[in-house]
Tab-separated table of N, CA and C in Angstrom:
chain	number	residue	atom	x	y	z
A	239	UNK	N	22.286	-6.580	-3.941
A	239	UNK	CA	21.017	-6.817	-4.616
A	239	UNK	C	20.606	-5.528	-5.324
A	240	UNK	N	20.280	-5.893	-6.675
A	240	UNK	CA	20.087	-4.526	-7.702
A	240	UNK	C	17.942	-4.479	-7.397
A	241	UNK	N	17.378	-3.495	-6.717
A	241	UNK	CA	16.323	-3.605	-6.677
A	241	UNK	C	15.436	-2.806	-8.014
A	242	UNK	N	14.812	-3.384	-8.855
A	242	UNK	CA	13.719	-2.178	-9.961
A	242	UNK	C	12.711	-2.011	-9.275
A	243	UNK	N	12.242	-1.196	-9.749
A	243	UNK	CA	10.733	-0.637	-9.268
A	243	UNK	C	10.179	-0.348	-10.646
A	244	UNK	N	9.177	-1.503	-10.910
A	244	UNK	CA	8.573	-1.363	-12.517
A	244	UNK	C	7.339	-2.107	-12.274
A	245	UNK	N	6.243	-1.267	-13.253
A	245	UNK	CA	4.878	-1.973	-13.490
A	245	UNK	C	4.776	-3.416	-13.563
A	246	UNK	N	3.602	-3.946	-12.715
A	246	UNK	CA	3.964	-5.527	-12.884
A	246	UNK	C	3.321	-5.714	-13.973
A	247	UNK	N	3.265	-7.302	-14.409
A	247	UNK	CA	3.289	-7.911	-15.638
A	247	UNK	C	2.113	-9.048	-15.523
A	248	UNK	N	1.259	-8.549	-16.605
A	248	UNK	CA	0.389	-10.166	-16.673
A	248	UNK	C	1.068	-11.157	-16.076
A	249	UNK	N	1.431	-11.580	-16.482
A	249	UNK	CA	2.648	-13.363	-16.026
A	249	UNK	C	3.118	-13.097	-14.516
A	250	UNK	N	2.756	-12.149	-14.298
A	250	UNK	CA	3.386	-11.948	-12.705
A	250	UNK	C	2.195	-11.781	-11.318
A	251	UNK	N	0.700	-11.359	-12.026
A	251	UNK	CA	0.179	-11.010	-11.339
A	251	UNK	C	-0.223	-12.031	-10.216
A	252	UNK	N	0.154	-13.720	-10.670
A	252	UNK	CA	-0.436	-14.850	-9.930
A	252	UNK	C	0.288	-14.557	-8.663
A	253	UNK	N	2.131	-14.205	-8.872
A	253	UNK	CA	2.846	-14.112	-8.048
A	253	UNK	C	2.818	-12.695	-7.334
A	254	UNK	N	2.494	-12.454	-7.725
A	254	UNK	CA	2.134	-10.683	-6.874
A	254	UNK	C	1.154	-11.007	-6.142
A	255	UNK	N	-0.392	-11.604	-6.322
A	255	UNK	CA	-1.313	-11.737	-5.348
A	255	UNK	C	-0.905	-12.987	-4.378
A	256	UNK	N	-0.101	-13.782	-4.417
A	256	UNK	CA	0.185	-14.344	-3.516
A	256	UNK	C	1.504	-14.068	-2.331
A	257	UNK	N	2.099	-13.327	-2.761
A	257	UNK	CA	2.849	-12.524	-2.269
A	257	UNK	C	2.353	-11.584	-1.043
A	258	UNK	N	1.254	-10.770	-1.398
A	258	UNK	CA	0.423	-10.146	-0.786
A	258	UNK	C	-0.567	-10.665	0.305
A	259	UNK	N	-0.841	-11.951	-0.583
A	259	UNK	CA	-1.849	-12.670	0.529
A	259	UNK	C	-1.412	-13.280	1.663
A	260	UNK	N	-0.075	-13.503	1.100
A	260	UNK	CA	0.935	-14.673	2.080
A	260	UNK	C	1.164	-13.083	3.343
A	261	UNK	N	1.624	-12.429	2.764
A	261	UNK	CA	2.093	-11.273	3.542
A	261	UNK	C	0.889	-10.884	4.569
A	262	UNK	N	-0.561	-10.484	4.293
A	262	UNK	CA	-0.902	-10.078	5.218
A	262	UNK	C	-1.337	-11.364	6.715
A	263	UNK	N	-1.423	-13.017	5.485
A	263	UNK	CA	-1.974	-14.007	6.736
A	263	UNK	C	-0.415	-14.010	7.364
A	264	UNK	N	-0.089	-13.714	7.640
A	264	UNK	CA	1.310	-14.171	8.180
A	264	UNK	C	1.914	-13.433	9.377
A	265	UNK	N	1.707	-11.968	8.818
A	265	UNK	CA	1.588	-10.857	9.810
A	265	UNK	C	0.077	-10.754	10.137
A	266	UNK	N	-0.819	-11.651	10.312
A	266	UNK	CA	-2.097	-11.296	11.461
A	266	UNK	C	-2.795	-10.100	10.824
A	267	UNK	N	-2.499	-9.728	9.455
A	267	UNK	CA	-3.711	-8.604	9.474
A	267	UNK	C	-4.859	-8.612	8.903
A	268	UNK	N	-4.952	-10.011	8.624
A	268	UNK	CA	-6.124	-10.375	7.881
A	268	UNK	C	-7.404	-10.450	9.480
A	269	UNK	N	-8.313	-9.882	9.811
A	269	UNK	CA	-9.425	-10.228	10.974
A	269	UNK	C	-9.794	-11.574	10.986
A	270	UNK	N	-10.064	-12.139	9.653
A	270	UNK	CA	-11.040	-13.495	9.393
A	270	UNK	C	-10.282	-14.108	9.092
A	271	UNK	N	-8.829	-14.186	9.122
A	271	UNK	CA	-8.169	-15.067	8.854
A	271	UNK	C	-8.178	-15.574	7.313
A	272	UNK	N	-8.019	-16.990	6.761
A	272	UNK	CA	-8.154	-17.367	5.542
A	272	UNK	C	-9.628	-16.892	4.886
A	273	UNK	N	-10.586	-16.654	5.769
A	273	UNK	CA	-12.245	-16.262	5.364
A	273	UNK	C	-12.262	-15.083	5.113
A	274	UNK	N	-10.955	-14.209	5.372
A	274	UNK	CA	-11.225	-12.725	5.179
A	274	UNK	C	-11.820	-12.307	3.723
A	275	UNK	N	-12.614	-11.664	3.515
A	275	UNK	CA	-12.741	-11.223	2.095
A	275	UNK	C	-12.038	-10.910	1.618
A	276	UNK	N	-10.776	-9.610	2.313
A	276	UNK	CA	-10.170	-8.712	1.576
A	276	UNK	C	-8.777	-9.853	0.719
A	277	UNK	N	-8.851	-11.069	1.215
A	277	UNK	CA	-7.752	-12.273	0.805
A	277	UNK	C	-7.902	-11.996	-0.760
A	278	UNK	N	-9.727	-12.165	-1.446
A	278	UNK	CA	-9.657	-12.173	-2.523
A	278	UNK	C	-9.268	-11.125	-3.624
A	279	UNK	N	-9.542	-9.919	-2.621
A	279	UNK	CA	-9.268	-8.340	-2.932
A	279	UNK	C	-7.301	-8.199	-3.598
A	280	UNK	N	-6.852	-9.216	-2.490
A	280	UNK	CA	-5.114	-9.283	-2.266
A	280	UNK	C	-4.721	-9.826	-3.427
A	281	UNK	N	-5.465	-10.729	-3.787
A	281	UNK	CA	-5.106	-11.963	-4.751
A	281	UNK	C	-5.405	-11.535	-5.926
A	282	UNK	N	-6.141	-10.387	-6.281
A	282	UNK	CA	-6.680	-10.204	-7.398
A	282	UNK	C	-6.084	-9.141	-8.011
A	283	UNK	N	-5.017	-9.458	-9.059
A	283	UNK	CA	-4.202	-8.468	-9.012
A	283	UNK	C	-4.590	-7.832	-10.567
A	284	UNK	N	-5.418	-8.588	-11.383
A	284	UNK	CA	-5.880	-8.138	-12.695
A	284	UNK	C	-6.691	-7.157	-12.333
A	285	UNK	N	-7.673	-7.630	-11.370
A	285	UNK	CA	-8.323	-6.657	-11.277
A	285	UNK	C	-8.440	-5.425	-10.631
A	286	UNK	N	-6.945	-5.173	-9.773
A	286	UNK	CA	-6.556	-3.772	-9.006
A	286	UNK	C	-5.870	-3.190	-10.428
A	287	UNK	N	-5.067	-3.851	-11.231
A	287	UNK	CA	-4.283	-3.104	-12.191
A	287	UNK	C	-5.326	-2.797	-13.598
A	288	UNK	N	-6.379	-2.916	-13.766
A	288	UNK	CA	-7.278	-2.222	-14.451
A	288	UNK	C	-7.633	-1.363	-13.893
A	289	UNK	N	-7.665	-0.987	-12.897
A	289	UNK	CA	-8.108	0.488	-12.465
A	289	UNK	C	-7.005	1.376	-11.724
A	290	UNK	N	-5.533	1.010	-11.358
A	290	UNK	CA	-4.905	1.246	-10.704
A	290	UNK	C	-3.528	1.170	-11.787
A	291	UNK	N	-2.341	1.167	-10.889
A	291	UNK	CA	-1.252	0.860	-11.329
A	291	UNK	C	-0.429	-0.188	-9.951
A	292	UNK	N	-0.414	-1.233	-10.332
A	292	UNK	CA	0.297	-2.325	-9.765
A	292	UNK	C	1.752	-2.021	-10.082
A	293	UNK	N	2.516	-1.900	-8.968
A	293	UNK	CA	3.935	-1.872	-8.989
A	293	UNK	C	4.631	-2.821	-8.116
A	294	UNK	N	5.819	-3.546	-9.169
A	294	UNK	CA	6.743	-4.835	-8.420
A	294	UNK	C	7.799	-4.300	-8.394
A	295	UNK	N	8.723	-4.530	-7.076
A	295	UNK	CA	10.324	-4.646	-7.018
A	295	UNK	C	10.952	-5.729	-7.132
A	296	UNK	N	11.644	-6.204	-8.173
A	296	UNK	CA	12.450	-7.018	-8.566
A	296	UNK	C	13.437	-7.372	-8.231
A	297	UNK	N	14.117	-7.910	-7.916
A	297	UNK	CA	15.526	-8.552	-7.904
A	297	UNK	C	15.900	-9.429	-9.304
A	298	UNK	N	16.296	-9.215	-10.616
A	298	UNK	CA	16.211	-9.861	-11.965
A	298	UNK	C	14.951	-10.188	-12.112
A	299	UNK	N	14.761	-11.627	-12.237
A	299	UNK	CA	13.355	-11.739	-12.204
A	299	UNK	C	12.192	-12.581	-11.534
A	300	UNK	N	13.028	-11.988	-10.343
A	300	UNK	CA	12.037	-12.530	-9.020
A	300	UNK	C	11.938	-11.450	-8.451
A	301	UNK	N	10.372	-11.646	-7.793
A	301	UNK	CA	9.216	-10.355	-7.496
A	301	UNK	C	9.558	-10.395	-6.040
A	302	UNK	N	9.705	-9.422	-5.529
A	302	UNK	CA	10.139	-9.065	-3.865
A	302	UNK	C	8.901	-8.668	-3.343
A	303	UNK	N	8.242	-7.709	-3.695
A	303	UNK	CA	7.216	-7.316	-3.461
A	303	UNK	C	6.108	-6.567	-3.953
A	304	UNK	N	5.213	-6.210	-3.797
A	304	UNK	CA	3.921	-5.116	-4.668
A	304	UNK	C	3.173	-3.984	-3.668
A	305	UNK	N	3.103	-2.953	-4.586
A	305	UNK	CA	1.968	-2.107	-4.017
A	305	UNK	C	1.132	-1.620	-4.925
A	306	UNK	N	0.166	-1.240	-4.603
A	306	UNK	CA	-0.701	-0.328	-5.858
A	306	UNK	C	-0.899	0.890	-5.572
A	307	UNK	N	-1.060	1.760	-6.381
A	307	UNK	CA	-0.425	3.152	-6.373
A	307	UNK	C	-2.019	3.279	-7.455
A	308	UNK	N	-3.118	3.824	-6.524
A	308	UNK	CA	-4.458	5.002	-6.872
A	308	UNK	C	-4.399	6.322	-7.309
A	309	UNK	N	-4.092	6.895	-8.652
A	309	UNK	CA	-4.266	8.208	-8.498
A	309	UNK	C	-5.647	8.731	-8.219
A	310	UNK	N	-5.700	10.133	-8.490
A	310	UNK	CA	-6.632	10.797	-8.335
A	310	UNK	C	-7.814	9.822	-8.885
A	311	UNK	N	-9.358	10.322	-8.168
A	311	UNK	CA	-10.380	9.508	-8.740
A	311	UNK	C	-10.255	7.704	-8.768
A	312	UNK	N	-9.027	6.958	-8.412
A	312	UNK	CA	-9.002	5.453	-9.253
A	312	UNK	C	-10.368	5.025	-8.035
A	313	UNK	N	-10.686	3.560	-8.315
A	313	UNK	CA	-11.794	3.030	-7.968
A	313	UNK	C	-11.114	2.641	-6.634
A	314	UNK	N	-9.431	2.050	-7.066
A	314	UNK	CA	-8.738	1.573	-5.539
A	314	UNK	C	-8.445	2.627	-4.226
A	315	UNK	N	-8.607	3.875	-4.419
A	315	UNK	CA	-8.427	4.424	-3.463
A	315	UNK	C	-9.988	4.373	-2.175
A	316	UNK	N	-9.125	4.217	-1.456
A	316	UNK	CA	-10.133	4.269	-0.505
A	316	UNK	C	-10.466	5.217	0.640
A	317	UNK	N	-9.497	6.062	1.038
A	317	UNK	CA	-9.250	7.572	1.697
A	317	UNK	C	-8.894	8.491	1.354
A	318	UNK	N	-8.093	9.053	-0.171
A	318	UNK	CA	-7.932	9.485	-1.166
A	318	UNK	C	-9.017	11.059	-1.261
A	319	UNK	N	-8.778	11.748	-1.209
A	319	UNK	CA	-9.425	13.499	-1.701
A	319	UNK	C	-9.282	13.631	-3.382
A	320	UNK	N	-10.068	14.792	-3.588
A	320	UNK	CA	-9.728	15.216	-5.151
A	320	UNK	C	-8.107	15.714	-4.725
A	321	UNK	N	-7.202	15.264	-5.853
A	321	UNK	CA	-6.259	16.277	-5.670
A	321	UNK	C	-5.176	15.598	-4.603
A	322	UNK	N	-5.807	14.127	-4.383
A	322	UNK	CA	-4.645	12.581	-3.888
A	322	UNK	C	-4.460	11.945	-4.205
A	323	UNK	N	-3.573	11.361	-4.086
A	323	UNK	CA	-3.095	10.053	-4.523
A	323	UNK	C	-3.191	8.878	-3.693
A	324	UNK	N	-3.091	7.486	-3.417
A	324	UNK	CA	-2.905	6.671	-2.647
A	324	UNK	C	-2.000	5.797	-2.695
A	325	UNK	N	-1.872	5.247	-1.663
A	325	UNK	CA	-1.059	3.983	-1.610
A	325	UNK	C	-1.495	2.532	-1.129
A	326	UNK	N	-1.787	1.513	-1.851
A	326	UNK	CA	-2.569	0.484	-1.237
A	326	UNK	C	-1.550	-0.465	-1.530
A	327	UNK	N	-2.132	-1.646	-0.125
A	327	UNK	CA	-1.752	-3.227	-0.782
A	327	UNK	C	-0.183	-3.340	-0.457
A	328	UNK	N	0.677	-2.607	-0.077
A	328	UNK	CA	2.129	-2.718	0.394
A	328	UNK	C	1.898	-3.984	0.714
A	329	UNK	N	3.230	-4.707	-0.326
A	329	UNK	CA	2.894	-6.178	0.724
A	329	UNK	C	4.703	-6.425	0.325
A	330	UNK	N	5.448	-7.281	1.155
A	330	UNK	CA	6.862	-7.776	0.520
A	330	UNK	C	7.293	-8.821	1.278
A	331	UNK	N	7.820	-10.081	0.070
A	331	UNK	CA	7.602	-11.407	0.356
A	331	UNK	C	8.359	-11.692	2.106
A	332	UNK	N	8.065	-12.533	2.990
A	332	UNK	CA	8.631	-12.395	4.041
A	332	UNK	C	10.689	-12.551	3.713
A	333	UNK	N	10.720	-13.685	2.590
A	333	UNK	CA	12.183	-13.490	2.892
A	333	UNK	C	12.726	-12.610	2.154
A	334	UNK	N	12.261	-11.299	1.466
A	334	UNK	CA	13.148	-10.305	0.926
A	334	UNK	C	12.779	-9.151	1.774
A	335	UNK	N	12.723	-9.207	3.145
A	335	UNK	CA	12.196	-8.101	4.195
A	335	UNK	C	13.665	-7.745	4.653
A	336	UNK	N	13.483	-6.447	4.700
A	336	UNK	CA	15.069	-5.936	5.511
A	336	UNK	C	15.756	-5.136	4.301
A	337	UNK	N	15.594	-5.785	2.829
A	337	UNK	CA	16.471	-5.643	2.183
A	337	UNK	C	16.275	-4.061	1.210
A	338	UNK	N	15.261	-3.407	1.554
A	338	UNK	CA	14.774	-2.259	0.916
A	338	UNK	C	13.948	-2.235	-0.468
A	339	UNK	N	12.956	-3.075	-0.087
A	339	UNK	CA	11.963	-3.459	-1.331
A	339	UNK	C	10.965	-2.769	-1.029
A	340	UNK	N	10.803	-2.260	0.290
A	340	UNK	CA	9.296	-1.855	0.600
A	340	UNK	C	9.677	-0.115	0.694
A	341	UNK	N	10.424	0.003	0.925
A	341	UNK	CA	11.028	1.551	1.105
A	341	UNK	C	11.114	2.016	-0.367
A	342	UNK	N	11.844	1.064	-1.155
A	342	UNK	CA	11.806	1.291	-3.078
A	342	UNK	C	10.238	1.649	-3.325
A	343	UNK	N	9.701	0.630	-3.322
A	343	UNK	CA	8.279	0.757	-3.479
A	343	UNK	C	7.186	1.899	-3.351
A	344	UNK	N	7.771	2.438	-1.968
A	344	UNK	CA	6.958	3.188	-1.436
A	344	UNK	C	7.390	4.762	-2.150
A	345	UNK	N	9.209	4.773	-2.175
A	345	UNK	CA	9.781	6.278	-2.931
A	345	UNK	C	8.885	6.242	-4.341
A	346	UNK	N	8.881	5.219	-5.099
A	346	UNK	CA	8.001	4.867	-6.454
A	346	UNK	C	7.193	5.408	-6.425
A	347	UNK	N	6.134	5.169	-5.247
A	347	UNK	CA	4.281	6.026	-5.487
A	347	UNK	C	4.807	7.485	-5.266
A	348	UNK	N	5.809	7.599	-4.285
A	348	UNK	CA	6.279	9.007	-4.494
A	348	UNK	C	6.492	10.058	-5.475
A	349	UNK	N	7.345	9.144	-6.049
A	349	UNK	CA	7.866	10.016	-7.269
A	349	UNK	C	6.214	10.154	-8.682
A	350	UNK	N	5.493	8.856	-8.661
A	350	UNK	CA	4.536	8.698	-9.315
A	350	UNK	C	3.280	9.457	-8.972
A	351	UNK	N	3.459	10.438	-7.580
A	351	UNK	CA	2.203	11.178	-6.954
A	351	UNK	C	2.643	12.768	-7.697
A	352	UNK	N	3.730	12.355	-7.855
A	352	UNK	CA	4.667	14.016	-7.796
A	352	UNK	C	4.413	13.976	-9.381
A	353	UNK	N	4.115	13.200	-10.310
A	353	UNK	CA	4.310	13.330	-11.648
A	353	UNK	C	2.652	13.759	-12.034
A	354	UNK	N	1.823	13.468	-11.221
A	354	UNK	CA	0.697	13.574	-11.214
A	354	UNK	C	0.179	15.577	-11.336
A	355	UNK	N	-0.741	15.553	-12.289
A	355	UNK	CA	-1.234	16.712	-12.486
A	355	UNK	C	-1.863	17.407	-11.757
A	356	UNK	N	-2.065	18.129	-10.341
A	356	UNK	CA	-2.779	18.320	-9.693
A	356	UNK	C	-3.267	17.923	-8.166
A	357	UNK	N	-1.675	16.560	-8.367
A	357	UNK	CA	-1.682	15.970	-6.470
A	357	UNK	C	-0.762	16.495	-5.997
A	358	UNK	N	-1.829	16.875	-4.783
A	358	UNK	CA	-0.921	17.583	-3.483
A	358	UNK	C	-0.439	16.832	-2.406
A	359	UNK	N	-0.771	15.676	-2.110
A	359	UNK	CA	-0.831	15.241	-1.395
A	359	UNK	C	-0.507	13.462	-1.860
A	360	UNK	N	-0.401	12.681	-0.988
A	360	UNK	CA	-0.212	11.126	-1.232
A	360	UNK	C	-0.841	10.450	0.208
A	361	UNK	N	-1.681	9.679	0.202
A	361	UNK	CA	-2.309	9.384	1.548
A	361	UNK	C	-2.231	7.609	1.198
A	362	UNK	N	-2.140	7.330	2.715
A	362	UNK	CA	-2.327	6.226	3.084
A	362	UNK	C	-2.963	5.454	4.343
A	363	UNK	N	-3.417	3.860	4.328
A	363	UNK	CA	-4.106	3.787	5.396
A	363	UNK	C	-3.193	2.606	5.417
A	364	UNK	N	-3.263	2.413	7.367
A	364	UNK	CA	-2.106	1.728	7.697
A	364	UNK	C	-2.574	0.508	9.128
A	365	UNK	N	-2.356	-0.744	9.716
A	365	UNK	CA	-3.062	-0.846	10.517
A	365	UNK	C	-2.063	-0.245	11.578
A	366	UNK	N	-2.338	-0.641	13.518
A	366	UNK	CA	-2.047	0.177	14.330
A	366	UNK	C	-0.410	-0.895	14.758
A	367	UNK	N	-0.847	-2.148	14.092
A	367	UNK	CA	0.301	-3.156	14.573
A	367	UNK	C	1.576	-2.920	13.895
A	368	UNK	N	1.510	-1.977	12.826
A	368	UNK	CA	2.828	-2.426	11.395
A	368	UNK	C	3.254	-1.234	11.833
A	369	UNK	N	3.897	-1.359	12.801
A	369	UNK	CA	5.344	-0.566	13.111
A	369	UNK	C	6.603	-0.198	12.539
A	370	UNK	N	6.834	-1.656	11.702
A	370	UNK	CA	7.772	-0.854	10.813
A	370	UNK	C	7.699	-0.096	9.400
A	371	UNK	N	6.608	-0.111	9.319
A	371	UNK	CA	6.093	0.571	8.128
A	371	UNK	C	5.821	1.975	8.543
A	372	UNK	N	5.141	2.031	10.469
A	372	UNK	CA	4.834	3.394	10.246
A	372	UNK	C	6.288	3.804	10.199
A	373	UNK	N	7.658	3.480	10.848
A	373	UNK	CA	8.913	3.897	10.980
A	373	UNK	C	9.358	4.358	9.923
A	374	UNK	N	8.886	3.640	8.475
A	374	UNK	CA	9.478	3.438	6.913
A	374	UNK	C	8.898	4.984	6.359
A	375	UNK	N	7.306	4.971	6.673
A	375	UNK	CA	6.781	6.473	6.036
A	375	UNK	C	6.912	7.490	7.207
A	376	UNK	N	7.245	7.491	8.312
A	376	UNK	CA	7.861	8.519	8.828
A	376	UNK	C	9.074	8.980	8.148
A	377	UNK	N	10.167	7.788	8.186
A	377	UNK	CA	11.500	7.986	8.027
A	377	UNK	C	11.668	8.697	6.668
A	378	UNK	N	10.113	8.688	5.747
A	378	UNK	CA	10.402	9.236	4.270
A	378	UNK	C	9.808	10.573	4.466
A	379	UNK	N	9.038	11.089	5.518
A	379	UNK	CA	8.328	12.474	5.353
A	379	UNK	C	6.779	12.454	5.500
A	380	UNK	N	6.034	11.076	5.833
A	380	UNK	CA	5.057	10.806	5.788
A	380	UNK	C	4.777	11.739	7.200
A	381	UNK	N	2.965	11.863	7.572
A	381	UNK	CA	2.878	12.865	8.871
A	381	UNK	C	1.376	12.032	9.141
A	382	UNK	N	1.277	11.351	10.204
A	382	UNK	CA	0.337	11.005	10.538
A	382	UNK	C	-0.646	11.821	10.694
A	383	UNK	N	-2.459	11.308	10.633
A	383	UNK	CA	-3.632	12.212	10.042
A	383	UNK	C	-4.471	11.627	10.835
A	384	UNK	N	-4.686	11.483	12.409
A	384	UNK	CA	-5.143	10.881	12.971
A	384	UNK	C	-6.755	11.286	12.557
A	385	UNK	N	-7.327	12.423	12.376
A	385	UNK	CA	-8.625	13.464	11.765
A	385	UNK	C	-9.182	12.684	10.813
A	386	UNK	N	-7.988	11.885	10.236
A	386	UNK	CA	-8.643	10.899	8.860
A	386	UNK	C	-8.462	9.493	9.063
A	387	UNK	N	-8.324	9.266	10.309
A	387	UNK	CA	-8.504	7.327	10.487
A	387	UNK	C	-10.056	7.147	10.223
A	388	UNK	N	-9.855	5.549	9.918
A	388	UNK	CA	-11.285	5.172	9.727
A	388	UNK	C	-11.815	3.509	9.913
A	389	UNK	N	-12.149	3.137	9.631
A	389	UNK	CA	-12.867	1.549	9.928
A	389	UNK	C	-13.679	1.380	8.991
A	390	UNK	N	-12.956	0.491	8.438
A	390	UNK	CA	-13.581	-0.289	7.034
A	390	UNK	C	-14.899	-1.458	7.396
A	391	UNK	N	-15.341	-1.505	8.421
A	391	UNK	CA	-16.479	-2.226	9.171
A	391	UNK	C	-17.184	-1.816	10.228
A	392	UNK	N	-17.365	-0.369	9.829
A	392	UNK	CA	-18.530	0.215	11.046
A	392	UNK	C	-18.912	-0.368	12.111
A	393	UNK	N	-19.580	-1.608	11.628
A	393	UNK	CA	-20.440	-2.918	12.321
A	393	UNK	C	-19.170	-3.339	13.203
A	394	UNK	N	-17.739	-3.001	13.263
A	394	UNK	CA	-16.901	-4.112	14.172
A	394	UNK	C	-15.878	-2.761	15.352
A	395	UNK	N	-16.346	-2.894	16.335
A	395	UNK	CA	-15.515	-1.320	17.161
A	395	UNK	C	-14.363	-1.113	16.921
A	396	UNK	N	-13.555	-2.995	17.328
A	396	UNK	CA	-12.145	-2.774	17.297
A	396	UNK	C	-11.321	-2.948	16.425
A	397	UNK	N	-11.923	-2.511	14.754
A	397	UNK	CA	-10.939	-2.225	13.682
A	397	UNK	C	-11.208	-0.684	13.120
A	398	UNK	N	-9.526	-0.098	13.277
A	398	UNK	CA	-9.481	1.056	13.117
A	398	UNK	C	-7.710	1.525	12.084
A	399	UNK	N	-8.026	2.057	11.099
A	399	UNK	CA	-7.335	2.114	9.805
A	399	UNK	C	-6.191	3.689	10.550
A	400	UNK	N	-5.157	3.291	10.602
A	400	UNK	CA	-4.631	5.106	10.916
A	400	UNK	C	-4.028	5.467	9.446
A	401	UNK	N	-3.990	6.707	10.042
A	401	UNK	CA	-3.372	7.201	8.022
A	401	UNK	C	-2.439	8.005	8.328
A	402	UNK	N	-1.769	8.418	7.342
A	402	UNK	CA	-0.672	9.075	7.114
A	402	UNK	C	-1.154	9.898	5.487
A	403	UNK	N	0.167	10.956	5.474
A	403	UNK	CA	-0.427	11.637	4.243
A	403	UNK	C	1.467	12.445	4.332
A	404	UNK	N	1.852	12.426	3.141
A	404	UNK	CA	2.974	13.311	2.699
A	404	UNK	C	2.159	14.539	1.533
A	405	UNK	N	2.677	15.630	2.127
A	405	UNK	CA	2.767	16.944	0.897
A	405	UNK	C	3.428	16.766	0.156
A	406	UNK	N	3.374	16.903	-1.083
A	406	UNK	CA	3.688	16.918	-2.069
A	406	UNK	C	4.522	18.313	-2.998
A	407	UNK	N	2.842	18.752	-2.713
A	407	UNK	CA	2.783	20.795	-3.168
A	407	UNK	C	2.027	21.384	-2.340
A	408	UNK	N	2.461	22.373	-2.106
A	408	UNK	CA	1.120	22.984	-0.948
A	408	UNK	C	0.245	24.030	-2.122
A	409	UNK	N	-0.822	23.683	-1.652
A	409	UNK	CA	-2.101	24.364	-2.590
A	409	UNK	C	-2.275	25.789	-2.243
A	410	UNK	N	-2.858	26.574	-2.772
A	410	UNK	CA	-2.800	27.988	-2.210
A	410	UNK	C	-4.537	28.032	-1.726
């Protein structure tokens, strides 16, 4: 399997947010289930890639999976410093799992943090269940930031975001 890693495409975004949505009800990380808000957040892929950069891995021209990639300042970052980058929305369809779509994906914001003017850093928020993801950004250099977990619902005790963060450049 020849995998790309390229900006997604109007015509694609229906299949990118469902991709994503399917991905998180499936793996349990949605709280509210189908009522979750963030479903519409998943699904809405016009409106992460106006402020962001939406990225698909391909197989010809079927979509494996998406992430969105926040630089500095974007509206999508959500743990993000001056001088970071982010990584949101990792999602990859359940049957192209295994095959290195999400690892492509993820070297992508890499290389796309590193092209960046002024990022030192690349951060991400992760939940505590997705084990193989933390395995995936370990296995790339990622360093967990326990100082910077957080909870996207104050109001709820037992949701708690862990993060990770790769150097990039070290700042003086």
């Amino acid at each position: 399997m020849d995998i790309v890693v390229r900006t997604a495409r109007p015509e694609e975004y229906r299949t990118v947010g469902e991709i994503a949505a399917q991905a998180y009800l499936g793996d349990g990380l949605l709280d509210f289930g189908e009522s979750d808000a963030y479903l519409g957040r998943l699904r809405d892929v016009a409106g992460r890639a106006a402020v962001a950069e939406v990225l698909v891995a391909v197989d010809g021209d079927r979509v494996l999976g998406s992430v969105t990639f926040a630089a500095d300042s974007s509206p999508m970052a959500d743990s993000a410093r001056p001088g970071e980058a982010e990584i949101r929305m990792l999602a990859v369809a359940r049957e192209a799992r295994g095959r290195g779509a999400g690892e492509a994906l993820v070297r992508a914001c890499v290389g796309r943090a590193r092209s960046v003017e002024g990022c030192s850093r690349l951060v991400l928020s992760t939940q505590r269940t997705m084990h193989s993801a933390h395995r995936l950004y370990e296995r790339l250099g990622f360093t967990r930031t326990p100082d910077r977990d957080w909870n996207p619902f104050p109001e709820l005790d037992d949701i708690r975001l862990l993060t990770y963060e790769l150097t990039l450049r070290h700042t003086p």
